[in-house]
XYZ file of C-alpha atoms in Angstrom:
750
model
C 10.945 12.294 10.555
C 11.031 9.913 13.499
C 7.690 8.887 14.941
C 8.608 10.182 18.350
C 8.928 13.667 16.827
C 5.532 13.513 15.215
C 4.082 16.536 17.009
C 3.960 18.616 13.797
C 7.423 20.017 13.390
C 6.842 23.631 12.446
C 3.141 23.041 11.882
C 0.837 26.021 11.659
C -2.641 25.835 13.130
C -5.402 27.407 11.072
C -8.885 28.445 11.995
C -10.454 25.813 9.774
C -8.926 22.916 11.713
C -6.076 21.056 9.951
C -2.464 22.044 10.496
C -0.212 23.119 7.654
C 3.096 21.347 8.283
C 6.452 21.773 6.575
C 5.670 19.217 3.857
C 2.320 20.846 3.038
C 4.020 24.224 2.722
C 6.636 22.775 0.389
C 3.994 20.990 -1.726
C 1.931 24.120 -2.250
C 4.997 26.292 -2.890
C 6.586 23.948 -5.437
C 3.412 22.938 -7.296
C 1.074 25.963 -7.201
C -2.210 25.357 -8.983
C -1.791 21.575 -9.080
C -2.493 20.740 -5.457
C -5.562 20.588 -3.275
C -6.331 19.950 0.364
C -7.536 16.390 0.302
C -10.202 16.540 2.999
C -12.120 19.147 0.978
C -13.510 16.432 -1.291
C -15.693 15.028 1.480
C -16.818 18.557 2.371
C -18.241 19.213 -1.089
C -19.296 15.763 -2.247
C -22.516 15.424 -0.280
C -24.743 12.861 -1.964
C -23.335 13.488 -5.444
C -22.094 10.213 -6.932
C -19.189 11.915 -8.655
C -15.692 10.406 -8.930
C -13.005 12.012 -6.799
C -11.081 13.252 -9.825
C -14.121 15.267 -10.959
C -14.448 16.988 -7.600
C -10.725 17.662 -7.331
C -10.757 19.118 -10.827
C -13.299 21.652 -9.614
C -11.527 22.242 -6.307
C -8.218 22.863 -8.075
C -9.947 25.568 -10.094
C -11.581 27.375 -7.188
C -9.949 26.244 -3.890
C -6.269 25.646 -4.715
C -5.060 27.886 -1.907
C -3.656 27.639 1.609
C -5.516 30.733 2.748
C -8.494 29.863 4.939
C -10.833 32.503 3.533
C -9.964 31.646 -0.080
C -10.491 27.947 0.621
C -13.868 28.597 2.213
C -14.933 30.773 -0.718
C -13.706 28.167 -3.211
C -15.493 25.343 -1.437
C -18.741 27.314 -1.486
C -18.239 28.015 -5.208
C -17.756 24.304 -5.943
C -20.786 23.438 -3.833
C -22.756 25.935 -5.863
C -21.573 24.417 -9.151
C -22.536 20.934 -7.988
C -25.900 22.158 -6.743
C -26.661 23.952 -10.025
C -25.023 21.663 -12.564
C -24.588 18.126 -11.241
C -27.494 15.959 -12.370
C -29.033 13.640 -9.796
C -31.026 10.901 -11.474
C -34.112 11.627 -9.396
C -33.994 15.275 -10.524
C -33.510 14.554 -14.243
C -36.980 15.786 -15.215
C -36.433 19.036 -13.319
C -33.131 19.691 -15.106
C -34.681 18.856 -18.476
C -37.389 21.407 -17.753
C -34.772 23.990 -16.763
C -32.943 23.449 -20.072
C -36.201 23.884 -21.997
C -37.208 27.051 -20.183
C -33.784 28.705 -20.335
C -32.910 27.459 -23.796
C -29.631 25.979 -22.530
C -27.991 24.949 -19.277
C -24.619 23.549 -18.132
C -24.598 20.070 -16.613
C -22.022 17.700 -15.128
C -22.814 14.188 -16.269
C -21.322 11.024 -17.708
C -21.620 11.071 -21.474
C -21.367 8.108 -23.832
C -21.427 8.312 -27.610
C -22.504 5.751 -30.225
C -22.455 5.845 -34.009
C -25.872 5.682 -35.653
C -25.013 4.051 -38.977
C -28.529 4.649 -40.329
C -28.162 8.410 -40.158
C -24.333 8.518 -40.183
C -24.281 10.624 -37.023
C -22.726 10.348 -33.599
C -25.284 10.371 -30.817
C -24.706 11.009 -27.120
C -26.489 9.540 -24.133
C -26.417 11.410 -20.815
C -26.309 8.911 -17.970
C -28.044 10.847 -15.185
C -29.948 13.370 -17.274
C -31.721 10.517 -19.035
C -31.646 11.861 -22.570
C -30.247 10.185 -25.683
C -29.760 10.496 -29.415
C -28.201 13.923 -28.926
C -26.245 14.732 -32.072
C -22.504 15.202 -31.473
C -20.033 16.983 -33.709
C -17.549 14.399 -35.153
C -14.687 16.709 -34.143
C -15.625 16.267 -30.470
C -15.614 12.481 -30.871
C -12.269 12.552 -32.641
C -10.745 14.599 -29.832
C -12.248 12.372 -27.123
C -12.395 8.761 -28.399
C -13.195 7.365 -24.935
C -16.685 8.785 -25.377
C -17.263 5.786 -27.657
C -16.333 3.178 -25.038
C -17.952 3.482 -21.633
C -18.369 7.209 -21.403
C -16.531 10.142 -19.840
C -17.469 12.621 -17.120
C -17.902 15.972 -18.797
C -19.023 19.519 -18.231
C -21.524 20.113 -21.021
C -23.787 22.881 -22.167
C -27.002 21.345 -23.436
C -29.535 23.293 -25.498
C -33.184 22.683 -26.347
C -34.808 23.686 -29.647
C -38.054 21.990 -30.628
C -38.678 22.218 -34.378
C -42.089 20.585 -34.505
C -40.735 17.558 -36.367
C -41.303 14.497 -34.110
C -38.466 12.708 -35.861
C -35.941 15.338 -34.796
C -34.336 15.231 -31.348
C -34.738 18.653 -29.675
C -31.658 18.283 -27.470
C -28.490 19.949 -28.732
C -24.952 19.496 -27.418
C -23.542 23.014 -27.560
C -20.296 22.469 -25.702
C -18.408 19.539 -24.143
C -15.330 19.610 -21.944
C -14.011 16.380 -20.372
C -13.171 16.774 -16.709
C -9.468 16.126 -17.031
C -6.230 18.019 -17.375
C -4.841 17.649 -20.860
C -1.656 19.587 -20.150
C 1.529 17.505 -20.123
C 3.525 18.989 -17.247
C 6.172 16.252 -17.134
C 9.184 18.538 -17.493
C 8.189 20.703 -14.546
C 7.086 17.655 -12.529
C 10.443 15.922 -12.996
C 12.558 18.983 -12.341
C 10.696 19.802 -9.128
C 11.067 16.224 -7.849
C 14.668 17.077 -6.928
C 13.423 19.529 -4.280
C 11.950 16.684 -2.225
C 13.714 13.961 -0.277
C 12.697 10.383 -1.068
C 10.618 10.231 2.106
C 8.894 13.538 1.372
C 8.084 12.484 -2.187
C 6.580 9.170 -1.099
C 4.536 11.010 1.539
C 3.369 13.440 -1.156
C 2.175 10.511 -3.282
C 0.426 8.987 -0.261
C -1.347 12.260 0.465
C -2.258 12.543 -3.205
C -4.232 9.301 -3.002
C -5.840 10.517 0.202
C -3.934 8.833 3.033
C -2.088 10.229 6.043
C 1.481 8.944 5.593
C 2.226 9.253 9.309
C -0.011 6.233 9.971
C 1.770 3.893 7.546
C 5.087 2.076 7.716
C 7.626 2.295 4.904
C 6.557 -1.114 3.649
C 2.868 -0.212 3.790
C 3.544 2.945 1.770
C 5.392 0.939 -0.882
C 2.523 -1.536 -1.109
C 0.131 1.355 -1.709
C 2.391 2.644 -4.475
C 2.329 -0.780 -6.158
C -1.414 -0.240 -6.615
C -0.492 2.746 -8.800
C 1.951 0.872 -11.049
C -0.771 -0.193 -13.563
C -1.395 3.488 -14.310
C 2.251 4.201 -15.143
C 3.347 0.886 -16.721
C 1.881 -0.513 -19.939
C 0.484 -4.044 -20.026
C 1.081 -4.655 -16.337
C -0.808 -7.549 -14.743
C -1.583 -7.267 -11.029
C -3.564 -9.453 -8.620
C -4.625 -8.326 -5.144
C -6.575 -10.664 -2.898
C -7.320 -9.911 0.733
C -9.940 -9.142 3.388
C -12.862 -6.795 2.824
C -12.683 -3.093 3.533
C -9.022 -2.453 2.705
C -9.659 -0.164 -0.283
C -8.619 -2.614 -2.996
C -10.844 -1.184 -5.720
C -11.022 2.465 -4.630
C -7.974 3.679 -6.517
C -9.149 2.120 -9.788
C -12.557 3.804 -9.668
C -11.665 7.179 -8.141
C -8.046 7.939 -8.897
C -7.790 8.412 -12.624
C -9.931 9.190 -15.666
C -7.633 6.761 -17.491
C -8.808 3.799 -15.434
C -11.936 1.677 -15.724
C -13.332 -0.477 -12.920
C -15.619 -3.335 -13.949
C -17.869 -4.226 -11.036
C -18.766 -7.837 -10.460
C -15.646 -9.163 -12.153
C -17.552 -10.571 -15.146
C -17.191 -9.196 -18.665
C -17.688 -10.368 -22.257
C -15.072 -10.765 -24.963
C -16.825 -8.120 -27.070
C -16.797 -5.538 -24.273
C -13.233 -6.203 -23.198
C -11.480 -6.797 -26.540
C -13.433 -6.323 -29.776
C -16.947 -6.805 -31.080
C -16.753 -8.994 -34.190
C -20.060 -7.813 -35.616
C -19.251 -4.086 -35.387
C -15.407 -4.231 -35.290
C -15.667 -1.862 -32.308
C -12.593 -2.032 -30.102
C -13.218 -2.872 -26.459
C -11.939 -1.494 -23.164
C -8.300 -2.544 -23.569
C -8.002 -0.313 -26.615
C -8.964 2.887 -24.803
C -8.063 2.674 -21.117
C -4.703 2.625 -19.354
C -5.999 0.303 -16.659
C -8.899 -2.128 -16.671
C -9.629 -3.422 -13.174
C -11.942 -6.310 -12.319
C -13.658 -5.756 -8.987
C -14.967 -8.717 -6.970
C -12.922 -10.987 -9.192
C -12.680 -13.700 -6.550
C -15.437 -16.228 -6.019
C -15.334 -19.896 -6.915
C -18.920 -19.786 -8.156
C -18.172 -17.158 -10.811
C -18.094 -18.379 -14.390
C -16.133 -17.253 -17.406
C -16.240 -18.499 -20.967
C -13.298 -20.538 -22.201
C -12.868 -18.140 -25.121
C -12.562 -15.161 -22.757
C -9.915 -16.868 -20.639
C -7.927 -17.919 -23.697
C -7.942 -14.505 -25.326
C -7.066 -12.908 -21.984
C -4.069 -15.236 -21.614
C -2.811 -14.257 -25.045
C -3.303 -10.558 -24.360
C -1.583 -10.672 -20.955
C 1.407 -12.459 -22.461
C 1.749 -10.814 -25.867
C -0.093 -7.457 -25.612
C -2.236 -8.531 -28.540
C -5.430 -10.447 -29.238
C -7.033 -11.998 -32.288
C -10.672 -11.877 -33.271
C -11.687 -13.224 -36.633
C -8.889 -12.644 -39.110
C -7.471 -9.530 -37.485
C -4.911 -9.104 -34.715
C -5.185 -6.094 -32.432
C -2.742 -4.465 -30.046
C -3.580 -3.038 -26.641
C -1.721 -1.186 -23.879
C -4.142 -1.529 -20.986
C -2.874 -2.993 -17.733
C -5.055 -5.658 -16.138
C -5.853 -5.624 -12.427
C -7.772 -8.360 -10.606
C -8.970 -7.612 -7.076
C -11.116 -9.745 -4.833
C -11.868 -10.781 -1.273
C -10.515 -13.809 0.521
C -12.624 -16.003 2.789
C -9.775 -17.399 4.876
C -6.614 -16.106 6.517
C -3.118 -16.767 5.209
C -2.194 -19.780 7.397
C -5.461 -21.499 6.459
C -4.812 -20.991 2.742
C -1.209 -22.164 3.052
C -2.235 -25.244 4.998
C -5.183 -26.306 2.839
C -4.645 -24.932 -0.665
C -2.811 -21.873 -1.990
C -3.026 -18.086 -1.955
C -5.022 -18.097 -5.225
C -7.710 -20.391 -3.799
C -10.549 -17.814 -4.083
C -10.243 -17.368 -7.846
C -12.886 -18.871 -10.145
C -11.855 -22.280 -11.436
C -11.330 -20.962 -14.978
C -8.707 -18.535 -13.688
C -7.181 -20.909 -11.146
C -5.052 -22.076 -14.017
C -1.229 -22.092 -14.054
C -1.117 -20.794 -17.621
C -3.223 -17.766 -16.645
C -1.553 -17.101 -13.299
C 1.956 -17.334 -14.757
C 1.172 -14.148 -16.675
C 0.638 -12.183 -13.448
C 3.555 -9.858 -12.741
C 2.823 -9.121 -9.085
C 0.669 -10.603 -6.330
C -0.145 -7.796 -3.895
C -0.804 -9.250 -0.415
C -4.143 -7.662 0.465
C -3.989 -9.090 3.987
C -1.178 -6.650 4.792
C -3.462 -3.656 4.248
C -5.384 -2.411 7.251
C -9.125 -1.922 7.041
C -9.809 1.683 6.129
C -10.583 3.912 9.129
C -11.530 7.589 9.143
C -8.324 8.674 10.883
C -6.257 7.175 8.051
C -7.352 9.898 5.626
C -5.167 12.960 5.286
C -6.071 16.583 5.883
C -2.912 17.689 4.114
C -2.203 18.723 0.552
C -1.551 16.459 -2.403
C -1.599 16.536 -6.165
C -4.934 16.994 -7.836
C -5.447 13.355 -8.780
C -6.262 14.180 -12.372
C -3.007 16.134 -12.702
C -1.040 13.207 -11.281
C -2.997 10.728 -13.408
C -2.097 12.694 -16.535
C 1.594 12.706 -15.566
C 1.539 8.946 -14.982
C -0.312 8.426 -18.265
C 2.451 10.241 -20.151
C 5.214 8.415 -18.244
C 3.960 5.156 -19.759
C 6.058 6.114 -22.786
C 9.355 5.638 -20.917
C 10.953 2.404 -19.734
C 13.200 2.073 -16.680
C 13.133 -1.722 -16.483
C 16.886 -2.111 -17.034
C 18.124 0.709 -14.800
C 19.131 -1.666 -11.992
C 21.412 -3.795 -14.183
C 24.340 -1.449 -13.568
C 24.231 -2.386 -9.886
C 22.490 -5.769 -9.617
C 22.224 -9.056 -11.480
C 19.183 -11.335 -11.231
C 19.546 -15.078 -10.750
C 20.101 -16.971 -13.996
C 17.568 -19.593 -12.856
C 14.669 -17.144 -13.235
C 12.394 -17.765 -16.193
C 11.685 -15.129 -18.819
C 8.279 -14.428 -17.293
C 9.799 -14.126 -13.831
C 12.264 -11.545 -15.102
C 9.570 -9.683 -17.063
C 7.409 -9.403 -13.955
C 10.316 -8.160 -11.842
C 11.479 -5.670 -14.461
C 8.010 -4.199 -15.070
C 7.311 -3.712 -11.364
C 10.730 -2.156 -10.858
C 10.172 0.156 -13.825
C 6.776 1.257 -12.489
C 8.107 1.995 -9.007
C 11.022 3.933 -10.487
C 8.624 6.120 -12.468
C 6.603 6.794 -9.328
C 9.465 7.526 -6.921
C 12.320 8.541 -9.251
C 10.504 9.810 -12.363
C 13.710 10.999 -14.019
C 15.052 7.441 -13.934
C 18.121 8.486 -11.952
C 18.796 6.762 -8.608
C 21.683 5.246 -6.686
C 22.153 1.551 -5.999
C 20.982 2.108 -2.415
C 17.795 3.782 -3.671
C 17.099 1.125 -6.297
C 17.676 -1.925 -4.123
C 14.452 -1.629 -2.068
C 12.417 -1.299 -5.263
C 14.107 -4.342 -6.782
C 13.443 -6.364 -3.621
C 9.808 -5.322 -3.743
C 9.503 -6.371 -7.382
C 11.166 -9.735 -6.731
C 8.955 -10.475 -3.737
C 5.741 -9.790 -5.655
C 6.713 -12.139 -8.473
C 8.021 -14.743 -6.024
C 4.597 -14.849 -4.347
C 3.098 -15.728 -7.726
C 5.685 -18.363 -8.601
C 5.680 -20.092 -5.223
C 1.926 -20.565 -5.428
C 2.208 -21.814 -8.996
C 4.583 -24.509 -7.758
C 1.870 -25.612 -5.331
C -0.813 -25.685 -8.019
C 1.288 -27.316 -10.722
C 3.782 -29.882 -9.428
C 5.575 -29.869 -12.800
C 6.414 -26.168 -12.448
C 10.156 -25.787 -11.993
C 11.242 -23.913 -8.898
C 13.783 -21.121 -9.312
C 15.970 -19.007 -7.056
C 14.601 -15.559 -6.334
C 17.998 -14.103 -5.631
C 20.216 -11.357 -6.966
C 23.857 -10.350 -6.671
C 25.407 -6.941 -6.310
C 27.612 -5.717 -9.162
C 30.823 -3.997 -8.137
C 32.045 -0.735 -9.604
C 34.383 -2.561 -11.980
C 31.500 -4.600 -13.398
C 32.317 -7.803 -11.534
C 29.467 -9.676 -9.888
C 29.646 -10.271 -6.141
C 29.980 -13.866 -4.932
C 27.056 -13.829 -2.486
C 23.535 -14.405 -3.764
C 21.003 -12.387 -1.762
C 17.707 -14.212 -1.297
C 14.360 -12.455 -1.199
C 11.580 -13.888 0.955
C 7.878 -13.210 1.275
C 6.471 -12.347 4.682
C 4.202 -15.405 4.545
C 7.307 -17.549 4.160
C 8.882 -15.934 7.202
C 5.756 -15.933 9.374
C 4.596 -19.488 8.572
C 7.610 -21.444 7.282
C 6.246 -24.842 8.306
C 3.071 -24.149 6.293
C 4.685 -22.312 3.407
C 6.867 -25.271 2.510
C 4.158 -27.858 3.249
C 4.880 -31.002 1.243
C 7.761 -29.349 -0.591
C 11.503 -29.139 -0.296
C 12.635 -25.726 0.817
C 14.821 -23.661 -1.496
C 17.912 -24.243 0.568
C 19.337 -25.044 3.992
C 18.336 -21.611 5.271
C 14.674 -22.417 4.673
C 14.934 -25.802 6.346
C 16.574 -24.220 9.377
C 13.868 -21.554 9.471
C 11.110 -24.135 9.424
C 12.796 -26.270 12.076
C 13.404 -23.250 14.270
C 9.752 -22.214 14.021
C 8.495 -25.680 14.906
C 10.917 -25.877 17.830
C 9.880 -22.439 19.072
C 6.192 -23.294 18.858
C 6.624 -26.496 20.818
C 8.741 -24.888 23.527
C 6.855 -23.620 26.564
C 9.186 -20.656 26.446
C 8.681 -19.175 29.903
C 7.711 -19.622 33.518
C 4.005 -19.313 32.822
C 4.046 -22.052 30.177
C 2.719 -19.869 27.347
C 3.848 -21.095 23.938
C 5.871 -18.560 22.025
C 4.727 -17.788 18.493
C 7.498 -18.344 15.922
C 9.196 -15.121 15.026
C 10.805 -16.077 11.745
C 12.673 -12.782 11.621
C 16.013 -14.433 12.267
C 16.078 -16.240 8.931
C 18.052 -14.824 6.042
C 15.582 -12.503 4.411
C 15.238 -9.298 2.515
C 12.319 -7.073 3.510
C 10.148 -5.515 0.853
C 11.080 -1.904 0.504
C 14.454 -2.155 2.228
C 17.993 -3.124 1.431
C 19.061 -6.725 1.523
C 21.021 -8.301 4.298
C 22.928 -11.488 4.953
C 21.496 -12.416 8.341
C 22.344 -15.861 9.607
C 19.475 -18.242 10.353
C 18.867 -19.209 13.940
C 20.599 -22.336 15.153
C 18.136 -25.061 16.136
C 18.795 -25.755 19.785
C 18.130 -29.072 21.480
C 15.386 -29.140 24.071
C 16.450 -28.067 27.542
C 16.712 -30.854 30.076
C 13.604 -31.340 32.167
C 15.525 -30.732 35.401
C 16.196 -27.106 34.440
C 13.992 -24.454 35.996
C 11.853 -22.265 33.687
C 14.255 -19.377 34.219
C 17.234 -21.582 33.343
C 15.507 -22.873 30.207
C 14.766 -19.339 29.137
C 18.291 -18.133 29.852
C 19.726 -21.076 27.896
C 18.253 -19.627 24.708
C 20.337 -16.453 24.884
C 23.030 -16.849 22.237
C 23.922 -13.302 21.244
C 22.578 -13.400 17.690
C 21.185 -10.369 15.901
C 17.506 -10.234 15.075
C 16.293 -8.537 11.918
C 12.673 -7.408 12.192
C 10.924 -6.775 8.891
C 8.320 -4.148 8.109
C 4.786 -5.544 8.577
C 6.025 -8.762 10.199
C 3.879 -10.329 12.911
C 4.573 -12.797 15.722
C 7.079 -10.575 17.537
C 6.885 -9.988 21.301
C 9.068 -8.350 23.921
C 9.165 -11.717 25.685
C 10.820 -13.448 22.746
C 13.113 -10.488 21.992
C 14.274 -9.693 25.522
C 13.185 -12.559 27.774
C 16.195 -14.877 27.292
C 18.561 -12.031 28.204
C 16.624 -10.745 31.219
C 15.830 -14.151 32.745
C 16.653 -14.129 36.431
C 17.976 -10.551 36.407
C 18.134 -8.530 39.616
C 18.965 -5.189 37.976
C 17.954 -3.865 34.555
C 18.979 -0.516 33.059
C 16.867 0.861 30.190
C 18.041 3.852 28.158
C 15.432 5.134 25.722
C 14.970 8.860 25.089
C 11.405 8.373 23.908
C 9.283 7.139 26.771
C 7.173 10.257 26.726
C 3.743 10.105 25.102
C 0.942 7.665 25.998
C 1.690 4.923 23.481
C 5.381 4.972 24.472
C 4.409 4.653 28.140
C 2.247 1.679 27.147
C 5.253 0.104 25.459
C 7.316 0.585 28.607
C 4.532 -0.922 30.719
C 4.644 -4.015 28.505
C 8.411 -4.159 28.961
C 7.882 -4.144 32.735
C 5.429 -7.015 32.272
C 8.203 -8.891 30.479
C 10.620 -8.174 33.328
C 8.022 -9.453 35.791
C 7.439 -12.562 33.704
C 11.188 -13.277 33.633
C 11.727 -12.530 37.326
C 13.251 -15.340 39.343
C 10.590 -16.298 41.906
C 13.336 -16.928 44.442
C 14.299 -13.253 44.325
C 12.231 -10.654 46.136
C 12.563 -7.839 43.609
C 14.016 -6.861 40.269
C 15.277 -3.294 40.042
C 14.467 -1.491 36.758
C 15.997 1.935 36.179
C 14.840 4.036 33.209
C 16.779 6.910 31.650
C 14.629 8.842 29.196
C 14.128 12.300 27.724
C 11.784 14.993 28.930
C 8.582 15.613 27.050
C 7.595 19.028 25.704
C 6.654 21.370 28.561
C 2.919 21.125 27.958
C 3.044 17.308 28.174
C 5.585 16.864 31.000
C 2.982 16.563 33.723
C 1.270 13.714 31.879
C 4.622 11.984 31.336
C 5.527 12.248 35.015
C 2.070 11.046 36.091
C 2.365 8.026 33.808
C 5.780 7.015 35.098
C 4.683 7.420 38.707
C 1.608 5.256 38.051
C 3.834 2.528 36.608
C 6.154 2.865 39.571
C 3.269 2.372 41.999
C 1.550 -0.415 40.054
C 4.568 -2.678 39.624
C 6.180 -2.176 43.005
C 3.571 -4.396 44.644
C 4.601 -7.258 42.309
C 8.316 -7.026 42.988
C 9.388 -4.771 40.113
C 10.899 -1.605 41.578
C 10.963 1.161 38.976
C 13.138 4.249 39.250
C 13.687 6.831 36.519
C 15.671 9.902 35.590
C 15.726 12.347 32.687
C 18.517 13.237 30.287
C 18.494 16.013 27.718
C 21.418 14.551 25.748
C 20.424 10.892 25.548
C 20.100 9.447 22.057
C 21.232 5.812 21.810
C 18.917 3.057 23.056
C 20.100 0.148 25.153
C 18.979 -2.408 27.722
C 21.563 -3.835 30.123
C 21.036 -6.430 32.844
C 23.167 -7.995 35.547
C 22.805 -11.325 33.733
C 25.721 -10.098 31.601
C 23.848 -9.028 28.478
C 23.677 -5.715 26.633
C 20.772 -5.363 24.186
C 20.934 -2.671 21.481
C 17.446 -2.227 20.022
C 17.605 0.058 16.980
C 14.223 1.628 17.702
C 14.239 1.109 21.441
C 10.884 -0.224 22.614
C 9.050 1.532 19.772
C 9.025 -1.443 17.376
C 5.278 -1.738 16.751
C 3.342 0.102 14.083
C 0.584 2.402 15.241
C -2.805 0.817 15.817
C -6.126 1.726 17.400
C -5.260 1.517 21.082
C -8.306 3.497 22.181
C -10.623 0.508 21.812
C -10.127 -1.982 24.639
C -11.893 -4.653 22.549
C -9.054 -4.539 20.002
C -7.031 -7.772 20.444
C -3.848 -5.958 19.418
C -3.893 -4.187 22.785
C -3.532 -7.430 24.704
C -1.556 -9.557 22.273
C 1.722 -8.220 20.935
C 2.232 -11.082 18.521
C -0.792 -9.945 16.495
C 0.714 -6.523 15.877
C 2.774 -5.586 12.856
C 6.289 -4.328 13.487
C 8.530 -1.779 11.850
C 11.859 -2.641 10.311
C 14.753 -2.555 12.754
C 17.728 -4.532 14.016
C 18.274 -5.729 17.574
C 21.822 -6.686 18.582
C 22.844 -8.746 21.619
C 26.265 -8.535 23.208
C 27.914 -9.978 26.283
C 28.816 -7.039 28.511
C 32.279 -8.449 29.160
C 32.853 -8.559 25.370
C 32.294 -4.834 24.796
């Protein structure tokens, strides 16, 4: 659904606050019993340090309804269970006393089991309850082997029977039930996928991990889904480095009972792989995903033996300790914070600069399948969380766990062919990412070429980010072409290689290729264009224009490829030209391709060369209605004022737009009249009219240019515009944009 139609199409208000929109109704109708309203977790959690999947397990049992009264009753029931059964560490003695007095009591706690080889018994330790050496039936251990590793959250009934023998432990484990769904519902899950559009399904996945999809661009959604690939793809190696507060580690600690997050980023060989003295298998033998939190930090140390065995495991899915070789299926995730921004890292080192020296090693990094750009994730804000419905995370985690058995890595080969210059590891990384995204978005493995292409571009970009940085670190590393070709229906390969670029390459070309030869003439033109644009004053006020980079040949992550032509590098305008003439001289009629999440884009650079010196401007945009759209139009008027010829008294701007909904029309009219009054005193005369049939967007001026902006003026992603201290309010080039195309045409050429 278009952003301008975001006012809850068909949404139903309920007495408890959140609206139930069309997608929520479909989710709950198609997957009854496996969904939950995501904001309920915070309502019941309180100060209980329980993973999200534990709470959602309980909520799915008692509050999996859309009825307000049933939800309220279910929430109260879950609160009661937590109050009666969840063990807070500071209340451990009280719960122990309750078990003794009642004879038995149910608790929710993290349980870990060890083998006592002196008595040949399995013994459990309860993390919060503070009791240990509780004898466990071997059948329970056999059914739940993860109890032997780092423990599992369980609902247990614990008994107390003191025999008088001080050598006998009085605590008895009467019943144990892991908090997870063991049912494999893949067949139903896959068949019901067909009832959702691609956009609806992606939004369902976003809501399932707790986010409001309306606040994220298509690219941002795809980046979030990449975080889930380690749960659905075996032996997948992912690195994410970026600023603090973007939720890098949250999904690995809260999303799935099949994932393990190691805090601090430091671990021993025995804990991770195998203990030689006991032959006890480590984390990689039991968990789907092992994530290292706070992995970055140059001061961190790691033993040479750990790094070596990790390299072997990441490359070969196996590791050797002593005389034995072991296999593992766990994916490895490394997340950490960066100290510097992207241009600083590109100028002074590389995008892996924050890693400990032992891991800042080409041999280790070459085994990484995908580098997730953490700097593209926004810092988590309260409004980003959803109040809609999503899968119970444990249900989804179980589906993804079972989908690890299938492989979709070759599904694109019918439609696309990767460059022959790619190394085996490059292709492995691309194929594994593609396979994981296919399982998430098209779990049946069936998709068209148009549906697969964005996923392939995403996979290529993530591996390219790794390889390009490796070429900086190791000068002997051979550069390759991250391109692909389309395969025709008859099996023939198309002649044109389509190049994939990273956003860093597009935003900072002169830094990205620092000290290196670009991959081709397109890259050299891009870098030269950016340098030329930065040096050019660019307008009558002398402000330097930030390089756009969007006009280079590029393929956006998450979208189909294109064959855009790089900007031509223009010679500097003669000094005798006026600022308006210099600006107008840049207008050359080229198309501009804006990429999702790109920065450095302004109305001045997009429209200024075509409006320079105009006396009359006609703007047709049906969506200048709500406050943020009026703000966009105000910024367009600023651009018109900036490009106004000082020798002319006024520039006439006429707006044709659509009417807002009746309840908001007064606010729309007031806003337009305020703009009319404010700009008239500066020589910009605004007039406007309304059309109920207008759809196409265009900007025409008497300078002879027609501009066709695909999204009209609504090119920027949503941001917090209620805080006047936010620099994004005053500086367009800091904002991220949404994918669109802007075409320029001479009016006499129509």
